[in-house]
Amino acid sequence: MKEIIEFKSAKLGYGKKIIFNALSLKIYEGDFIGIIGPNGSGKTTFLRSILGLLNPQNGKIIREKNVRFGYCTQRQFIDTIFPFTSFEIVMMARAKMIGPLRRGKKLDKEKVFNALKTTGILNLAHECFYGLSGGQKQRVLLARALVLEPEFLVLDEPTADLDIKTEREIIGLIKALHTEKKITVALVTHELNEVINSAQKFIFLNKKAPHKIFTRDELNEQLLSEIFESEIKLTRTDERLTVL
Amino acid sequence: MQTALLSGLIAGMLCAYLGVFVVLKKIVFVGIALSEVAGLGVAAGLFLGLNSYATTLILTLFAILLFWLPFPEKTVSRECLIGFVYALCAAFAVILIARNPEAVAHGINLVSGNLLYAGWRDIGLMGVIALIIAAIHLIFFKEFIFVSFDRETALTTGIKANFMDFLLYLSIGFAISISMKVCGIIFVFASLVIPAMTGLLITKTIWKIFLSAVCIACFSVTIGLFVSYRSDFPSGPTIVGLYALIFVFFSAIRLIKGISN
């Protein structure tokens, strides 16, 4: 499999505040990676470094050339004062492709509608973003990431503050995009139960200990209990893992 | 009266348009601080016998760099820095004007401005800067919107967000600079905030917010100048009073609609 990104002893942080001292890992084409860890463990820092928004202070991050990223930010960070419609928000992502002075052409509009259709909210294209439910807003942001036709989808807590049904729908949608469109996925989430049934690889981040990388097959109760510093029970029913 | 109306319209419409970005980016305090910096620029220019537009543009450029550059909020927050710049510039501008009889003789009133003192030279300069700003915004409008709405995601799509931010700050700063001498701090700051706020109240489409903000500025300047001329009121505060009246009027309508629904 082709490597998309390689972290080579990357020292990551903001000025004197160091989050990772020497992060080394590889992300391959077609990976579905779940990034898990407590608050402040560096999950968003890790995502920012994948996207090239944060350069290492030491070491290297080697990216495959011309990889198209799609970034789905936390919807809580999105301002809802202005009445942007779902269509307008998704179209924003094509600004660079359209270029200065130009307006979106028919092709750009088609791509926006396709992205909205993929995330199941085509009927909400001309609705104001601020009037949408949490799940619908998340789908708009997912559509905005998809409108760039990404090879690598980076998602920062897309299921935060959603009810269980919506949470499962969003994770199901991401899983479908991964399998059907062969998109590489890096997903930050606190929802352990959902992510362990979707991702193939897991990066566990913790301030107190070095990061740990495991595959789904390697997950067991002892490992999870060690990582989360509390007793964790793992049950398996119909190929679905459940954390207790 | 012709020159007063023209200069008021250029400054009002320009500030009202840029004000939508000020409100969208939540940098209202940057707006008032830049207004004071520009006020100090006018005062310093007159005091030192230099071209006041040049001193205003230079000082504003410094302030833009200060506000645009990342600020390490370890002990003092960014808001405090903005407040500090505001207070410092306001104090020094008052001192420089008080020590300069020429400024008084020229009818310079930094707070309320005096549109009736605007000359064709002022209008020419305002027109040129306004055209340059309009051209920049015509080219980069959608980039400005994206960066103002969600800077982080804009960066990931390859947009040079820092540069766009700088251009936006620059256009706001220059609009304030060229408007300050004849329009005064109250008019400039109010034009940056109130029409955009009113636009948000009355429309639900982004381009209509820009359009309504500009129309409100246009209407208020025209009627405000007429009222101030007839009633011998200071022009800047009269226009601002009209801005506020329009805002209160639409707020009341919204409130009544909300209650009746």
Coordinates of C-alpha atoms in Angstrom, one line a residue:
Chain A
M1 CA 0.0 0.0 0.0
K2 CA 1.1 3.5 -0.8
E3 CA 2.2 5.8 2.1
I4 CA 0.3 9.1 2.2
I5 CA 1.9 10.6 5.2
E6 CA 4.9 9.7 7.3
F7 CA 5.8 11.3 10.6
K8 CA 9.5 10.9 11.3
S9 CA 10.3 11.8 14.9
A10 CA 8.1 14.9 14.5
K11 CA 8.2 17.3 17.4
L12 CA 4.9 19.1 17.4
G13 CA 3.6 22.0 19.5
Y14 CA 2.9 25.6 19.8
G15 CA 6.1 27.6 20.7
K16 CA 7.4 26.3 24.0
K17 CA 4.3 24.1 24.6
I18 CA 5.3 20.7 23.2
I19 CA 2.5 18.2 22.5
F20 CA 4.5 15.4 20.8
N21 CA 8.2 15.1 21.4
A22 CA 9.0 12.5 18.6
L23 CA 5.9 11.3 16.8
S24 CA 6.7 8.5 14.3
L25 CA 4.0 6.8 12.3
K26 CA 2.8 6.1 8.8
I27 CA -0.6 6.5 7.2
Y28 CA -1.3 4.5 4.2
E29 CA -3.8 4.9 1.3
G30 CA -7.1 3.4 2.2
D31 CA -6.5 3.5 6.0
F32 CA -9.4 4.3 8.4
I33 CA -7.8 5.6 11.5
G34 CA -9.5 6.4 14.7
I35 CA -7.7 8.9 16.9
I36 CA -8.7 8.6 20.5
G37 CA -7.6 10.2 23.7
P38 CA -8.7 12.4 26.6
N39 CA -9.2 16.2 26.2
G40 CA -6.0 18.0 25.7
S41 CA -4.1 14.9 24.6
G42 CA -3.2 16.5 21.2
K43 CA -5.8 15.1 18.9
T44 CA -6.5 18.3 17.1
T45 CA -2.8 19.1 17.0
F46 CA -2.2 15.8 15.3
L47 CA -5.0 16.6 12.7
R48 CA -3.5 20.0 12.1
S49 CA -0.1 18.5 11.4
I50 CA -1.7 16.0 8.9
L51 CA -3.3 18.9 7.1
G52 CA 0.0 20.9 7.0
L53 CA -1.4 23.6 9.2
L54 CA 1.3 22.9 11.8
N55 CA 4.9 22.3 10.9
P56 CA 7.1 20.2 13.1
Q57 CA 9.7 22.0 15.2
N58 CA 12.0 19.0 14.7
G59 CA 11.9 15.9 12.7
K60 CA 9.9 15.6 9.5
I61 CA 6.4 15.1 8.1
I62 CA 6.6 13.7 4.6
R63 CA 3.4 14.0 2.5
E64 CA 2.6 12.3 -0.7
K65 CA 2.5 15.0 -3.4
N66 CA -0.8 16.3 -4.6
V67 CA -3.0 14.5 -2.1
R68 CA -6.4 16.2 -1.9
F69 CA -7.5 16.7 1.7
G70 CA -11.0 17.3 2.9
Y71 CA -11.3 18.8 6.3
C72 CA -14.4 18.6 8.5
T73 CA -14.0 21.0 11.4
Q74 CA -15.9 20.9 14.7
R75 CA -19.3 22.4 14.0
Q76 CA -19.2 24.2 17.3
F77 CA -16.5 26.4 15.9
I78 CA -18.7 27.5 13.0
D79 CA -20.2 31.0 13.4
T80 CA -24.0 31.0 13.1
I81 CA -24.6 34.8 13.1
F82 CA -24.7 35.1 9.3
P83 CA -27.4 33.5 7.2
F84 CA -25.3 31.4 4.9
T85 CA -27.2 28.6 3.3
S86 CA -25.9 25.0 3.2
F87 CA -25.2 25.5 -0.6
E88 CA -23.1 28.7 0.1
I89 CA -21.1 27.0 2.8
V90 CA -20.2 24.0 0.7
M91 CA -19.5 26.3 -2.3
M92 CA -16.9 28.2 -0.1
A93 CA -14.6 25.2 -0.3
R94 CA -14.3 25.6 -4.0
A95 CA -13.1 29.2 -3.8
K96 CA -9.5 28.2 -4.5
M97 CA -10.5 26.0 -7.4
I98 CA -12.7 28.7 -8.9
G99 CA -10.0 31.3 -8.6
P100 CA -10.1 35.1 -7.8
L101 CA -12.6 37.3 -9.7
R102 CA -14.6 34.3 -11.0
R103 CA -17.9 33.0 -9.8
G104 CA -18.7 29.3 -9.5
K105 CA -19.6 27.7 -12.8
K106 CA -22.2 25.1 -13.6
L107 CA -19.7 22.4 -12.9
D108 CA -19.0 23.8 -9.4
K109 CA -22.7 24.0 -8.6
E110 CA -23.2 20.4 -9.8
K111 CA -20.4 19.3 -7.5
V112 CA -21.9 21.1 -4.6
F113 CA -25.3 19.5 -5.2
N114 CA -23.6 16.1 -5.5
A115 CA -21.8 16.5 -2.2
L116 CA -25.0 17.6 -0.5
K117 CA -26.8 14.6 -2.1
T118 CA -24.0 12.2 -0.9
T119 CA -24.5 13.4 2.7
G120 CA -28.3 13.2 2.3
I121 CA -29.2 16.8 2.7
L122 CA -29.9 17.9 -0.9
N123 CA -33.3 19.1 0.2
L124 CA -31.6 21.5 2.7
A125 CA -29.4 23.1 0.1
H126 CA -31.1 26.5 0.4
E127 CA -31.8 26.4 4.1
C128 CA -29.8 28.6 6.5
F129 CA -27.1 26.8 8.3
Y130 CA -28.1 28.3 11.7
G131 CA -31.5 26.8 11.5
L132 CA -30.4 23.2 11.0
S133 CA -30.1 20.5 13.7
G134 CA -26.7 19.4 14.9
G135 CA -26.7 16.3 12.7
Q136 CA -27.8 18.3 9.6
K137 CA -25.0 20.9 10.3
Q138 CA -22.5 18.1 10.5
R139 CA -23.7 16.7 7.2
V140 CA -23.2 20.2 5.6
L141 CA -19.6 20.3 6.9
L142 CA -19.0 16.8 5.6
A143 CA -20.4 17.8 2.2
R144 CA -18.0 20.8 2.3
A145 CA -15.1 18.5 2.8
L146 CA -16.4 16.1 0.1
V147 CA -16.9 18.8 -2.5
L148 CA -13.1 18.9 -3.1
E149 CA -13.3 15.2 -4.0
P150 CA -10.7 14.4 -1.3
E151 CA -8.5 11.4 -1.2
F152 CA -7.9 11.9 2.5
L153 CA -10.8 12.9 4.8
V154 CA -9.8 14.5 8.1
L155 CA -12.7 14.7 10.6
D156 CA -12.5 16.5 14.0
E157 CA -15.1 15.2 16.4
P158 CA -18.0 15.0 13.9
T159 CA -20.2 13.2 16.4
A160 CA -19.7 15.5 19.4
D161 CA -23.0 16.5 21.2
L162 CA -25.1 14.4 18.8
D163 CA -27.8 11.9 20.0
I164 CA -27.0 8.2 19.5
K165 CA -29.1 7.7 16.4
T166 CA -27.5 10.7 14.6
E167 CA -24.1 9.7 15.8
R168 CA -24.5 6.3 14.2
E169 CA -25.8 7.8 11.0
I170 CA -22.8 10.1 10.7
I171 CA -20.3 7.3 11.5
G172 CA -22.2 5.1 9.0
L173 CA -21.9 7.8 6.3
I174 CA -18.2 8.2 6.9
K175 CA -17.7 4.4 6.8
A176 CA -19.6 4.2 3.5
L177 CA -17.5 6.9 2.0
H178 CA -14.4 5.0 3.1
T179 CA -15.5 1.7 1.6
E180 CA -17.4 3.0 -1.5
K181 CA -15.2 5.9 -2.5
K182 CA -11.9 4.4 -1.2
I183 CA -11.2 7.6 0.8
T184 CA -8.5 7.5 3.5
V185 CA -10.1 8.6 6.8
A186 CA -8.6 10.1 10.0
L187 CA -11.3 10.5 12.6
V188 CA -11.0 12.1 16.0
T189 CA -13.8 11.1 18.4
H190 CA -14.7 10.5 22.0
E191 CA -17.2 7.9 21.0
L192 CA -15.2 4.7 21.5
N193 CA -18.1 2.4 20.8
E194 CA -18.7 3.8 17.4
V195 CA -15.1 4.2 16.3
I196 CA -13.9 0.7 17.3
N197 CA -16.5 -0.7 15.0
S198 CA -15.5 1.5 12.0
A199 CA -11.8 2.2 12.0
Q200 CA -9.1 -0.4 11.2
K201 CA -6.3 1.3 13.0
F202 CA -6.3 3.3 16.2
I203 CA -4.0 6.0 17.5
F204 CA -4.3 6.4 21.3
L205 CA -3.0 9.8 22.4
N206 CA -2.2 10.6 26.0
K207 CA -0.2 13.4 27.6
K208 CA 1.2 11.2 30.2
A209 CA 2.4 8.3 28.0
P210 CA 3.8 7.9 24.5
H211 CA 1.1 7.4 21.8
K212 CA 0.1 3.9 20.9
I213 CA -1.0 2.5 17.6
F214 CA -3.0 -0.7 17.2
T215 CA -5.1 -2.5 14.7
R216 CA -8.7 -3.5 15.4
D217 CA -7.6 -7.1 15.9
E218 CA -5.2 -6.1 18.6
L219 CA -7.8 -4.4 20.7
N220 CA -8.5 -6.2 24.0
E221 CA -9.7 -5.4 27.5
Q222 CA -6.3 -5.2 29.0
L223 CA -5.0 -2.8 26.4
L224 CA -8.0 -0.4 26.6
S225 CA -8.0 -0.5 30.4
E226 CA -4.3 0.5 30.4
I227 CA -4.9 3.3 28.0
F228 CA -7.9 4.7 29.7
E229 CA -6.6 4.0 33.2
S230 CA -9.9 2.4 34.3
E231 CA -11.3 -1.1 34.0
I232 CA -12.9 -1.6 30.6
K233 CA -14.9 -4.6 29.5
L234 CA -15.2 -5.5 25.8
T235 CA -17.9 -7.7 24.4
R236 CA -18.3 -9.0 20.9
T237 CA -21.8 -9.7 19.4
D238 CA -22.3 -10.3 15.7
E239 CA -18.9 -8.9 14.9
R240 CA -19.7 -5.7 16.8
L241 CA -17.5 -4.7 19.7
T242 CA -19.1 -3.0 22.6
V243 CA -17.1 -1.2 25.4
L244 CA -18.6 -1.5 28.8
Chain B
M1 CA -23.1 70.9 0.4
Q2 CA -22.2 69.0 -2.7
T3 CA -18.8 68.1 -1.4
A4 CA -20.2 67.2 2.0
L5 CA -22.7 64.9 0.4
L6 CA -20.2 63.2 -1.9
S7 CA -17.6 62.7 0.8
G8 CA -20.2 61.4 3.3
L9 CA -21.6 59.0 0.7
I10 CA -18.2 57.6 -0.2
A11 CA -17.1 57.2 3.4
G12 CA -20.5 55.9 4.6
M13 CA -21.0 53.4 1.8
L14 CA -17.4 52.1 2.0
C15 CA -17.5 51.7 5.8
A16 CA -20.9 50.1 5.7
Y17 CA -19.8 47.5 3.2
L18 CA -16.6 46.7 5.1
G19 CA -18.6 46.8 8.3
V20 CA -20.2 43.5 7.3
F21 CA -16.8 41.9 7.4
V22 CA -16.1 43.7 10.7
V23 CA -19.3 42.1 12.2
L24 CA -18.7 38.7 10.5
K25 CA -15.1 38.5 11.8
K26 CA -16.2 39.9 15.3
I27 CA -13.5 42.6 15.2
V28 CA -15.7 45.5 16.2
F29 CA -13.2 46.7 18.8
V30 CA -10.5 46.6 16.1
G31 CA -12.7 48.9 14.2
I32 CA -13.0 51.5 17.0
A33 CA -9.3 51.2 17.8
L34 CA -8.4 51.8 14.1
S35 CA -10.7 54.8 14.1
E36 CA -8.8 56.3 17.0
V37 CA -5.5 55.5 15.4
A38 CA -6.6 57.3 12.3
G39 CA -7.8 60.2 14.5
L40 CA -4.4 60.5 16.0
G41 CA -2.9 60.4 12.5
V42 CA -5.0 63.4 11.5
A43 CA -4.0 65.3 14.7
A44 CA -0.3 64.4 14.3
G45 CA -0.3 65.5 10.7
L46 CA -1.8 68.9 11.5
F47 CA 0.5 69.3 14.6
L48 CA 3.7 68.5 12.7
G49 CA 2.6 70.4 9.6
L50 CA 2.7 67.3 7.4
N51 CA 0.0 65.9 5.1
S52 CA -2.5 64.5 7.5
Y53 CA -3.7 61.8 5.1
A54 CA -0.1 60.5 4.9
T55 CA 0.4 60.4 8.7
T56 CA -3.0 58.8 9.1
L57 CA -2.2 56.1 6.5
I58 CA 1.2 55.4 8.1
L59 CA -0.1 55.1 11.6
T60 CA -3.0 53.0 10.5
L61 CA -0.7 50.7 8.7
F62 CA 1.3 50.2 11.9
A63 CA -1.9 49.5 13.8
I64 CA -3.1 47.0 11.2
L65 CA 0.2 45.1 11.5
L66 CA -0.1 45.1 15.3
F67 CA -3.7 43.7 15.2
W68 CA -3.0 41.3 12.3
L69 CA 0.1 39.7 13.7
P70 CA -0.5 36.7 16.1
F71 CA -0.5 37.9 19.6
P72 CA 0.7 35.6 22.4
E73 CA -2.0 35.9 25.0
K74 CA 0.0 34.8 28.0
T75 CA -0.6 37.6 30.5
V76 CA -2.5 40.2 28.5
S77 CA -5.4 39.4 26.1
R78 CA -5.7 40.7 22.6
E79 CA -8.8 42.8 23.7
C80 CA -6.6 44.5 26.3
L81 CA -4.0 45.4 23.7
I82 CA -6.8 46.8 21.5
G83 CA -8.2 48.8 24.4
F84 CA -4.7 50.1 25.2
V85 CA -4.2 51.3 21.6
Y86 CA -7.6 52.9 21.7
A87 CA -7.0 54.8 24.9
L88 CA -3.5 55.8 24.0
C89 CA -4.5 57.2 20.6
A90 CA -7.5 59.0 21.9
A91 CA -5.5 60.7 24.7
F92 CA -2.7 61.8 22.4
A93 CA -5.1 63.0 19.7
V94 CA -6.9 65.2 22.2
I95 CA -3.6 66.6 23.4
L96 CA -2.3 67.3 19.9
I97 CA -5.5 69.0 18.8
A98 CA -5.6 71.1 22.1
R99 CA -2.0 72.3 21.5
N100 CA -2.7 73.2 17.8
P101 CA -4.8 76.3 17.1
E102 CA -4.5 75.7 13.4
A103 CA -6.6 72.5 13.8
V104 CA -9.3 74.5 15.5
A105 CA -9.1 77.1 12.8
H106 CA -9.5 74.5 10.1
G107 CA -12.7 73.2 11.8
I108 CA -11.1 69.9 12.6
N109 CA -13.3 68.0 15.0
L110 CA -12.0 64.5 15.4
V111 CA -14.9 63.2 17.3
S112 CA -17.9 64.4 15.3
G113 CA -16.1 65.5 12.1
N114 CA -17.2 68.2 9.9
L115 CA -18.4 67.1 6.5
L116 CA -19.1 70.7 5.4
Y117 CA -15.4 71.3 5.4
A118 CA -14.7 68.6 2.9
G119 CA -12.9 69.9 -0.3
W120 CA -12.6 68.4 -3.8
R121 CA -9.1 67.3 -2.9
D122 CA -10.5 65.2 -0.1
I123 CA -13.1 63.8 -2.3
G124 CA -10.6 62.9 -5.0
L125 CA -8.4 61.0 -2.6
M126 CA -11.3 59.3 -1.0
G127 CA -12.6 58.3 -4.4
V128 CA -9.3 56.8 -5.6
I129 CA -8.8 54.8 -2.4
A130 CA -12.5 53.7 -2.5
L131 CA -12.0 52.5 -6.1
I132 CA -8.8 50.5 -5.1
I133 CA -10.6 48.9 -2.2
A134 CA -13.6 48.1 -4.5
A135 CA -11.3 46.5 -7.0
I136 CA -9.5 44.3 -4.4
H137 CA -12.9 43.2 -3.0
L138 CA -14.2 42.5 -6.5
I139 CA -11.3 40.2 -7.1
F140 CA -11.1 38.4 -3.7
F141 CA -14.7 38.7 -2.4
K142 CA -15.4 35.0 -2.0
E143 CA -11.9 34.4 -0.5
F144 CA -12.6 37.2 2.1
I145 CA -16.0 35.6 2.9
F146 CA -14.5 32.1 3.4
V147 CA -11.5 33.3 5.5
S148 CA -13.8 35.5 7.6
F149 CA -16.3 32.7 8.2
D150 CA -14.0 29.7 8.7
R151 CA -10.3 30.6 8.5
E152 CA -9.0 27.1 9.5
T153 CA -10.9 25.3 6.8
A154 CA -10.0 28.0 4.2
L155 CA -6.3 27.3 5.0
T156 CA -6.8 23.6 4.3
T157 CA -8.2 24.3 0.9
G158 CA -5.1 26.2 -0.1
I159 CA -6.3 29.7 0.3
K160 CA -3.6 32.1 1.6
A161 CA -5.7 33.0 4.7
N162 CA -3.0 35.2 6.3
F163 CA -2.6 37.3 3.2
M164 CA -6.4 37.5 2.7
D165 CA -6.7 38.6 6.4
F166 CA -4.0 41.2 5.9
L167 CA -5.7 42.6 2.7
L168 CA -9.0 42.8 4.5
Y169 CA -7.5 44.6 7.5
L170 CA -5.7 46.8 5.1
S171 CA -8.8 47.8 3.2
I172 CA -10.7 48.4 6.5
G173 CA -7.8 50.5 7.9
F174 CA -7.4 52.6 4.7
A175 CA -11.2 53.2 4.5
I176 CA -11.1 54.5 8.0
S177 CA -8.0 56.6 7.3
I178 CA -9.4 58.4 4.4
S179 CA -12.8 59.0 6.1
M180 CA -11.5 60.2 9.4
K181 CA -10.4 63.8 8.7
V182 CA -13.8 64.9 7.3
C183 CA -16.2 62.5 8.9
G184 CA -14.9 62.1 12.4
I185 CA -14.6 59.1 14.7
I186 CA -18.3 58.7 15.7
F187 CA -19.5 58.6 12.0
V188 CA -16.7 56.3 10.8
F189 CA -17.1 53.8 13.7
A190 CA -20.9 53.9 13.6
S191 CA -20.8 53.3 9.8
L192 CA -18.7 50.2 10.4
V193 CA -21.1 48.7 12.8
I194 CA -24.7 49.9 12.7
P195 CA -25.6 49.4 9.0
A196 CA -24.2 45.9 9.0
M197 CA -26.2 45.1 12.2
T198 CA -29.4 46.5 10.7
G199 CA -28.7 44.5 7.5
L200 CA -28.5 41.3 9.6
L201 CA -31.9 42.2 11.1
I202 CA -33.7 42.8 7.9
T203 CA -32.4 40.2 5.5
K204 CA -31.6 36.5 5.4
T205 CA -29.3 36.5 2.4
I206 CA -25.6 37.4 2.6
W207 CA -25.5 39.6 -0.5
K208 CA -28.6 41.4 0.6
I209 CA -26.9 42.2 4.0
F210 CA -24.1 43.9 2.1
L211 CA -26.6 45.7 -0.2
S212 CA -28.9 46.8 2.7
A213 CA -25.9 48.0 4.8
V214 CA -24.8 50.2 1.9
C215 CA -28.3 51.5 1.2
I216 CA -28.9 52.3 4.9
A217 CA -25.6 54.3 4.8
C218 CA -26.6 56.1 1.6
F219 CA -30.0 57.0 2.9
S220 CA -28.8 58.1 6.4
V221 CA -26.0 60.3 5.0
T222 CA -28.3 62.0 2.5
I223 CA -31.2 62.7 5.0
G224 CA -28.8 63.2 7.9
L225 CA -26.8 65.9 6.0
F226 CA -30.0 67.7 5.0
V227 CA -31.3 67.7 8.6
S228 CA -28.0 68.8 10.0
Y229 CA -27.8 71.6 7.4
R230 CA -31.3 72.8 8.1
S231 CA -31.2 72.5 11.9
D232 CA -27.5 73.4 12.4
F233 CA -26.7 70.1 14.0
P234 CA -23.2 68.5 13.7
S235 CA -23.4 66.3 10.6
G236 CA -21.6 63.2 11.8
P237 CA -23.7 62.7 15.0
T238 CA -26.9 63.5 13.1
I239 CA -26.2 60.7 10.5
V240 CA -25.3 58.3 13.4
G241 CA -28.6 59.2 15.1
L242 CA -30.4 58.2 11.9
Y243 CA -28.4 54.9 11.7
A244 CA -29.6 54.2 15.2
L245 CA -33.2 55.2 14.5
I246 CA -33.3 52.8 11.5
F247 CA -31.8 50.0 13.6
V248 CA -34.3 50.6 16.5
F249 CA -37.2 50.8 13.9
F250 CA -36.4 47.4 12.4
S251 CA -35.6 45.9 15.8
A252 CA -39.1 47.0 17.0
I253 CA -40.7 45.5 13.8
R254 CA -38.9 42.2 14.4
L255 CA -39.9 42.2 18.1
I256 CA -43.6 42.9 17.2
K257 CA -43.5 40.1 14.5
G258 CA -42.0 37.8 17.0
I259 CA -44.7 38.5 19.6
S260 CA -47.5 38.2 17.1
N261 CA -46.1 34.9 15.8

